[in-house]
Coordinates of N, CA and C in Angstrom, one line a residue:
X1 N 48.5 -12.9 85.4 CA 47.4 -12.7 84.5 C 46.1 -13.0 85.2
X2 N 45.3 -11.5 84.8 CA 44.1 -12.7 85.3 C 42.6 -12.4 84.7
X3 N 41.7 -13.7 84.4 CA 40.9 -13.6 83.5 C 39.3 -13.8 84.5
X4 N 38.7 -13.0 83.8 CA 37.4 -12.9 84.4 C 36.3 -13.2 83.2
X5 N 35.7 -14.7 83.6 CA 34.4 -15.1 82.7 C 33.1 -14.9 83.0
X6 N 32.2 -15.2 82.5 CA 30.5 -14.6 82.6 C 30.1 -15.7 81.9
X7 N 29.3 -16.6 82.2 CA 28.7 -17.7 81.5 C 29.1 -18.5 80.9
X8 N 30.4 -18.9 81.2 CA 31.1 -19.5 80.2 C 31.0 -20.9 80.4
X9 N 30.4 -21.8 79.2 CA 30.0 -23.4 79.3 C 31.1 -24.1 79.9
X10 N 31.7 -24.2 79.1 CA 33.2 -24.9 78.7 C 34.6 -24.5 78.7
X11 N 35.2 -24.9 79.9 CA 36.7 -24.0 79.5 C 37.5 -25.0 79.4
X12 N 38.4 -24.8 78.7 CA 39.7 -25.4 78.4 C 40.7 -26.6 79.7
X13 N 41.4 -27.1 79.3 CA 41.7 -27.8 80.3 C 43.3 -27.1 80.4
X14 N 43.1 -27.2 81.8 CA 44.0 -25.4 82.2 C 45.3 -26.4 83.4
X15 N 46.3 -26.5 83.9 CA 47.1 -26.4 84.9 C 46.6 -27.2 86.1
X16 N 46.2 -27.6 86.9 CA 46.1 -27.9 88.5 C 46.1 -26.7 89.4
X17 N 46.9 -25.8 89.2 CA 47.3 -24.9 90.0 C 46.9 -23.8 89.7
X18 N 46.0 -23.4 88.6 CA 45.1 -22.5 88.3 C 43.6 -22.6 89.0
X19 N 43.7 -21.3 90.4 CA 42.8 -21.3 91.3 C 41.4 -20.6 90.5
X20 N 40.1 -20.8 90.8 CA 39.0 -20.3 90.7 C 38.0 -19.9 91.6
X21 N 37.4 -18.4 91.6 CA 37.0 -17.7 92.1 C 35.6 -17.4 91.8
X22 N 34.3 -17.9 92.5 CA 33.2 -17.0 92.0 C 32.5 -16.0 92.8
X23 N 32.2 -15.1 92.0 CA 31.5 -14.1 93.1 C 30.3 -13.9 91.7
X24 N 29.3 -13.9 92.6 CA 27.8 -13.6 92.0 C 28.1 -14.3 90.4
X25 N 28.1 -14.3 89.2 CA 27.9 -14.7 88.4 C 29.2 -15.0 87.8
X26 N 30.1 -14.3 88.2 CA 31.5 -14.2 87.5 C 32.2 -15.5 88.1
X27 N 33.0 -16.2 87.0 CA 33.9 -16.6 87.0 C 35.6 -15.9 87.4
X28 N 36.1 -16.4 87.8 CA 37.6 -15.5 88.1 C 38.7 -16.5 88.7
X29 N 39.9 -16.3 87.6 CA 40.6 -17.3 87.0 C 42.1 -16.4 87.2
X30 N 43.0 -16.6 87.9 CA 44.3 -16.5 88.3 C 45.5 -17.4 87.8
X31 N 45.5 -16.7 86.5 CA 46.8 -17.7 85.4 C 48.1 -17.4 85.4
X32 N 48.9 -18.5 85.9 CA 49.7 -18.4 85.8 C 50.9 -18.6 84.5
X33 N 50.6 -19.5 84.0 CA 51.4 -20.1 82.6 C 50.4 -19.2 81.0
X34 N 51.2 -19.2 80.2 CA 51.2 -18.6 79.3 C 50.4 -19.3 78.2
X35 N 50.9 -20.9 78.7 CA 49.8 -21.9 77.9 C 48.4 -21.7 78.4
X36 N 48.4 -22.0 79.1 CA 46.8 -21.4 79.7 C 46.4 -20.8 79.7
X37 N 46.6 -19.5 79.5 CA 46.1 -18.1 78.8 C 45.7 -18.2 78.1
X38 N 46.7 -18.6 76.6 CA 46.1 -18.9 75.3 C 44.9 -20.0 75.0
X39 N 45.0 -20.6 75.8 CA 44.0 -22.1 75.8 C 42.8 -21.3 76.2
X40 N 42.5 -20.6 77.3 CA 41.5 -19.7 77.4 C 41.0 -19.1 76.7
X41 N 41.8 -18.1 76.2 CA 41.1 -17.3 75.0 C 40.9 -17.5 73.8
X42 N 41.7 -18.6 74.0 CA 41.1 -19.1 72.0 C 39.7 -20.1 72.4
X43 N 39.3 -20.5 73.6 CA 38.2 -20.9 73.8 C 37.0 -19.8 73.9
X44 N 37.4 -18.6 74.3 CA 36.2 -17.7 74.1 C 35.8 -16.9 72.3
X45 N 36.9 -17.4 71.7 CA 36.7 -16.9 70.4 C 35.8 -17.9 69.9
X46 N 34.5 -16.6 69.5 CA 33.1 -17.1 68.7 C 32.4 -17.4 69.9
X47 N 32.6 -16.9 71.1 CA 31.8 -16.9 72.6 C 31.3 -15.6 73.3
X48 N 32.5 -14.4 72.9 CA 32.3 -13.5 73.1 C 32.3 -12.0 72.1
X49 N 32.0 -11.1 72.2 CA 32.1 -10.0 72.1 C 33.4 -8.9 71.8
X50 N 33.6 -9.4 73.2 CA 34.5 -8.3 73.9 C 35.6 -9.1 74.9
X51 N 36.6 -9.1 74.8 CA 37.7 -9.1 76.0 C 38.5 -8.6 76.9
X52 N 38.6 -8.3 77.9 CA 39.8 -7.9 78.9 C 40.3 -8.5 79.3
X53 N 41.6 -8.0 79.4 CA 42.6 -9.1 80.2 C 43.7 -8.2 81.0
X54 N 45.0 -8.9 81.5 CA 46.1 -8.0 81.9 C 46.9 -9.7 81.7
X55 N 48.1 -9.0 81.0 CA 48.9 -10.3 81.1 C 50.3 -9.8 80.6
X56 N 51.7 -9.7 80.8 CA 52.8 -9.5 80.0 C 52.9 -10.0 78.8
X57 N 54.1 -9.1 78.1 CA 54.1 -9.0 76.4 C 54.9 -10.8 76.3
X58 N 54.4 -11.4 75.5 CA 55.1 -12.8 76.1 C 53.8 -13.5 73.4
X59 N 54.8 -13.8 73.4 CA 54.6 -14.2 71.6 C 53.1 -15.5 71.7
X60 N 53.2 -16.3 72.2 CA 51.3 -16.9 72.5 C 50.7 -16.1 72.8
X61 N 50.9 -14.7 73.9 CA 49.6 -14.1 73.9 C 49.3 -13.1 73.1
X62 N 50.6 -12.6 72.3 CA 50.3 -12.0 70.7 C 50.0 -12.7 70.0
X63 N 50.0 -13.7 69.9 CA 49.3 -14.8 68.6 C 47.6 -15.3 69.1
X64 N 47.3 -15.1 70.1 CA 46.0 -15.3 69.9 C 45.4 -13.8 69.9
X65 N 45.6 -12.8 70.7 CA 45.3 -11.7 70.4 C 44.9 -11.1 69.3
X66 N 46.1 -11.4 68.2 CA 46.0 -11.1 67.0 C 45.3 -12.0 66.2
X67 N 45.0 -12.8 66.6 CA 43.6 -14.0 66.3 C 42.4 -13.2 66.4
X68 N 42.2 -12.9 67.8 CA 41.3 -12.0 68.0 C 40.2 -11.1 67.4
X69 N 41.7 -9.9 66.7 CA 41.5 -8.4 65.9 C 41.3 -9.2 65.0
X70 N 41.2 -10.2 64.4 CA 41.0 -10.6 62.9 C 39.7 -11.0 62.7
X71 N 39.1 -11.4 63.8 CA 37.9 -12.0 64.0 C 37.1 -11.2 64.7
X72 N 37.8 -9.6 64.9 CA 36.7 -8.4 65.5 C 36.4 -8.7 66.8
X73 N 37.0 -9.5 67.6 CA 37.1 -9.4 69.2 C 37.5 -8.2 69.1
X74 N 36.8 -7.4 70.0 CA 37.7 -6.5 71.1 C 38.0 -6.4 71.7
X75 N 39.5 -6.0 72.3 CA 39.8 -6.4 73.3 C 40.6 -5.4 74.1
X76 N 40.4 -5.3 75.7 CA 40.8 -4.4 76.1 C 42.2 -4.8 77.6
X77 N 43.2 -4.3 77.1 CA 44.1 -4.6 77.9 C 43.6 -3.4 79.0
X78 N 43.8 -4.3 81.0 CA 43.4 -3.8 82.0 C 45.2 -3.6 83.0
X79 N 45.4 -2.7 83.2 CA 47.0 -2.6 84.3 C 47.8 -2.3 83.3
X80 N 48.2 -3.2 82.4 CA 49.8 -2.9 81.8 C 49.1 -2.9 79.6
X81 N 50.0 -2.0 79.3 CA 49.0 -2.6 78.0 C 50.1 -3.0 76.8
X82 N 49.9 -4.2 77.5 CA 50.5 -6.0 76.8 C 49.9 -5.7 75.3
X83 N 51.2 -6.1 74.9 CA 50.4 -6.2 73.2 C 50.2 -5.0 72.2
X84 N 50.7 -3.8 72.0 CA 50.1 -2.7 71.9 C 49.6 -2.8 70.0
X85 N 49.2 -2.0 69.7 CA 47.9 -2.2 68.5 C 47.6 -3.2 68.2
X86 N 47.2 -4.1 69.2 CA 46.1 -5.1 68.6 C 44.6 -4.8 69.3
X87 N 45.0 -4.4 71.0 CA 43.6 -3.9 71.8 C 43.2 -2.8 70.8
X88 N 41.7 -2.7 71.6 CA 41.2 -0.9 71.4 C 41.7 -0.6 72.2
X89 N 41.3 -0.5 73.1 CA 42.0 0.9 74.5 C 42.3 -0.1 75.7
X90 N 43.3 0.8 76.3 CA 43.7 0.3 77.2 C 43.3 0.9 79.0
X91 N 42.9 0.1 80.2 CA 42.4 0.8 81.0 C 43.4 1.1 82.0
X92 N 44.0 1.9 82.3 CA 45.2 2.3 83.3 C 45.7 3.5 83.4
X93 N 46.6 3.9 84.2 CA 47.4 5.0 84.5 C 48.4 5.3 83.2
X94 N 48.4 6.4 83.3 CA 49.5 6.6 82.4 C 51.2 6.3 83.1
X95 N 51.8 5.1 82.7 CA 53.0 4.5 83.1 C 54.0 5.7 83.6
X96 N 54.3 6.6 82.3 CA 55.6 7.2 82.3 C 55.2 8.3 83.0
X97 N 53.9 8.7 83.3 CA 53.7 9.8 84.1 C 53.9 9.3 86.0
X98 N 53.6 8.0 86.3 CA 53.7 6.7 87.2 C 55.0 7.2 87.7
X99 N 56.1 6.9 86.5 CA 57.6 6.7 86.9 C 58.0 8.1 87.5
X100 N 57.4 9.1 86.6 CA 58.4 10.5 86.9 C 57.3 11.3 88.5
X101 N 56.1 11.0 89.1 CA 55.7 11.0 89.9 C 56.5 10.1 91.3
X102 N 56.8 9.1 90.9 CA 57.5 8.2 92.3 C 58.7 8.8 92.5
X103 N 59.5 9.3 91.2 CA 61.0 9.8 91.2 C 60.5 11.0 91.6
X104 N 59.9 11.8 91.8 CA 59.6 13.3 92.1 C 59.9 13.1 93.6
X105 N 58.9 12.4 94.1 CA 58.8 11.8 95.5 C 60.0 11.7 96.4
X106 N 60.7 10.6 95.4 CA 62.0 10.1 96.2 C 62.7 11.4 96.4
X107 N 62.9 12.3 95.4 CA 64.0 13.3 95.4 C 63.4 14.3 96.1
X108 N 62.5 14.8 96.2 CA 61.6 15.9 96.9 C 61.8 15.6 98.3
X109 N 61.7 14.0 98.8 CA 61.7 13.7 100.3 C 63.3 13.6 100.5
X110 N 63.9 13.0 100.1 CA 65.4 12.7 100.4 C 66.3 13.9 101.2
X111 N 66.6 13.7 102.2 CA 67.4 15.0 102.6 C 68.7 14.9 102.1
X112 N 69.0 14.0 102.0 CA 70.7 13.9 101.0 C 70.8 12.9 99.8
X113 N 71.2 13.2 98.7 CA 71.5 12.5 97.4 C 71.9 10.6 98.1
X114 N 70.7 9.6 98.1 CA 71.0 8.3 98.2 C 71.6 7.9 97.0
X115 N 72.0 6.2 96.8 CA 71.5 5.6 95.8 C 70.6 5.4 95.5
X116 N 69.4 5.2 94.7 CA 68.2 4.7 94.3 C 68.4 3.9 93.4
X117 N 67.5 2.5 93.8 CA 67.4 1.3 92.9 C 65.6 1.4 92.3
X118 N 65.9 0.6 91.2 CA 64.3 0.6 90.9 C 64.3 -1.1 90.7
X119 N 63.0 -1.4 91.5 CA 62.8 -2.9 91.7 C 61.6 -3.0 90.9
X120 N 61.6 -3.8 89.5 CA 60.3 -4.4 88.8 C 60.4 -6.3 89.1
X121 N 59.0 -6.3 88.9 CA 58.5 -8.0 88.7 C 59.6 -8.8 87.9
X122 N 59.4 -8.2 86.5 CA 60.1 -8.6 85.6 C 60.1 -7.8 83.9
X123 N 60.7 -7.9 83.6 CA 61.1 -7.2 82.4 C 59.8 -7.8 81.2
X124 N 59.2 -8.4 81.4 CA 58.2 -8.6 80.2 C 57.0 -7.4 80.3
X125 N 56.6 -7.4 81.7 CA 55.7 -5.7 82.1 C 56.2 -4.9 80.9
X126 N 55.2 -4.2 80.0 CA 55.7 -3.0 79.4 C 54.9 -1.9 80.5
X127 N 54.1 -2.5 81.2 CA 54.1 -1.2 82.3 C 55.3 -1.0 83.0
X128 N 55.8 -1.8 83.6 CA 57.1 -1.7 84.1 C 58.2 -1.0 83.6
X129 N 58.3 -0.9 82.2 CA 59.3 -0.5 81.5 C 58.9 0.7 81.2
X130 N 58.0 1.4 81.1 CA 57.4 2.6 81.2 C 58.0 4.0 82.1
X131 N 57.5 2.5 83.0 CA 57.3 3.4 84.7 C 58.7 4.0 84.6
X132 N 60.2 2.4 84.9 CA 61.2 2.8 85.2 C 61.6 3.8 84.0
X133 N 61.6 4.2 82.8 CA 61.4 5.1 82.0 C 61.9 6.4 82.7
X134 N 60.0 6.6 83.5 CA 59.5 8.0 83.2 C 60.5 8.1 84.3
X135 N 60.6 7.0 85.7 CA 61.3 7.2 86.9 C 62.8 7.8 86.5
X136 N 63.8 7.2 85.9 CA 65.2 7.3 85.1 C 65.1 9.0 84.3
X137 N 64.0 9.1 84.0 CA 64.1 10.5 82.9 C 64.2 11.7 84.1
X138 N 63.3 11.5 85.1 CA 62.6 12.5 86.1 C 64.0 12.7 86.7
X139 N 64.7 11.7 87.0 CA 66.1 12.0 87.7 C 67.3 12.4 87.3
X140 N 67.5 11.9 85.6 CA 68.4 12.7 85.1 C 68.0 14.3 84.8
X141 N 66.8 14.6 85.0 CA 66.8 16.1 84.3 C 66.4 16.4 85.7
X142 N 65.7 16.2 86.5 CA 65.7 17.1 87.9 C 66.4 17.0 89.2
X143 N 67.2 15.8 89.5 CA 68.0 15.3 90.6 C 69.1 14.5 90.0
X144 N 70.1 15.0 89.2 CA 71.3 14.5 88.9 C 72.2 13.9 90.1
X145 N 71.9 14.9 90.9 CA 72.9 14.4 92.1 C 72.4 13.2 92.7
X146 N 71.6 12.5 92.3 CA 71.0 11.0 93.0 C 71.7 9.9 92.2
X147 N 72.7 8.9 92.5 CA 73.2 7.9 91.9 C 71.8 6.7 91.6
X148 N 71.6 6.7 90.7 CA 70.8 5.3 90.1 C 71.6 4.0 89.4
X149 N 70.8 3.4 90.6 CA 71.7 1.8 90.5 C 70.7 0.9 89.3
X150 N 71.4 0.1 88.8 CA 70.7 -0.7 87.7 C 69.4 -1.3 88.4
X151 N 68.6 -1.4 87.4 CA 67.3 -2.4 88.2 C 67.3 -3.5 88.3
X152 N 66.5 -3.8 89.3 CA 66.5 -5.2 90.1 C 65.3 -5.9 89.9
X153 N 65.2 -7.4 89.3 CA 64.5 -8.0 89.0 C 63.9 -8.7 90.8
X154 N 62.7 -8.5 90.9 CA 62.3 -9.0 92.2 C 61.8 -10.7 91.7

């Protein structure tokens, strides 16, 4: 996850191992734990405006989110779009078009039917689940002949 602030007084008391980054005015915040996310952003509510973030679908960061929308934050999921109707819009690729593009690839270049594995982060990405989606669809309907092996958590 990672959070980017702009004048922010006061932040929350966050992990040890949560690194900080400034460039020109920005704050920039590399979170790892789920508690700290939330502790973050419930600190910018009645601070801000507007929010972006990128973080996996994970029930603390739906519960302050939806803290959020109730209180007219906006907020805009950036990479994977965590959370779905509680942001306005989301800024990214379209996932499932993602998956059936890489599977195009593999089968178009392949000179003979491999196995293919699909390796995600982890299963909380709904971009991830997207991807391998569109990836799984593109190969049952255009390259049958390609064995697909279950996915592999990296």
């Amino acid at each position: 996850m990672i959070f980017i602030s702009y004048y922010l007084e006061s932040l929350p008391k966050l992990s040890q191992n949560v690194p900080l980054y400034k460039v020109n005015s920005y704050r920039i915040f590399i979170i790892r734990y789920f508690k700290d996310f939330s502790n973050l952003m419930q600190v910018m509510i009645g601070r801000v405006d507007a929010a972006a973030a990128t973080s996996i679908t994970h029930q603390d960061v739906t519960a302050v989110l939806s803290w959020f929308k109730q209180l007219k934050v906006s907020t805009f999921a950036i990479s994977n779009d965590f959370v779905q109707g509680i942001w306005i819009s989301y800024v990214g690729g379209d996932n499932l078009k993602v998956g059936r593009i890489a599977s195009w690839m593999i089968s178009s270049c392949a000179r003979l039917p491999w196995k293919v594995a699909v390796v995600v982060e982890g299963h909380r990405w709904h971009g991830h689940e997207l991807r391998e989606m569109g990836f799984r669809r593109h190969f049952r309907e255009y390259a049958p002949h390609f064995q697909l092996l279950n996915t592999i958590i990296n």
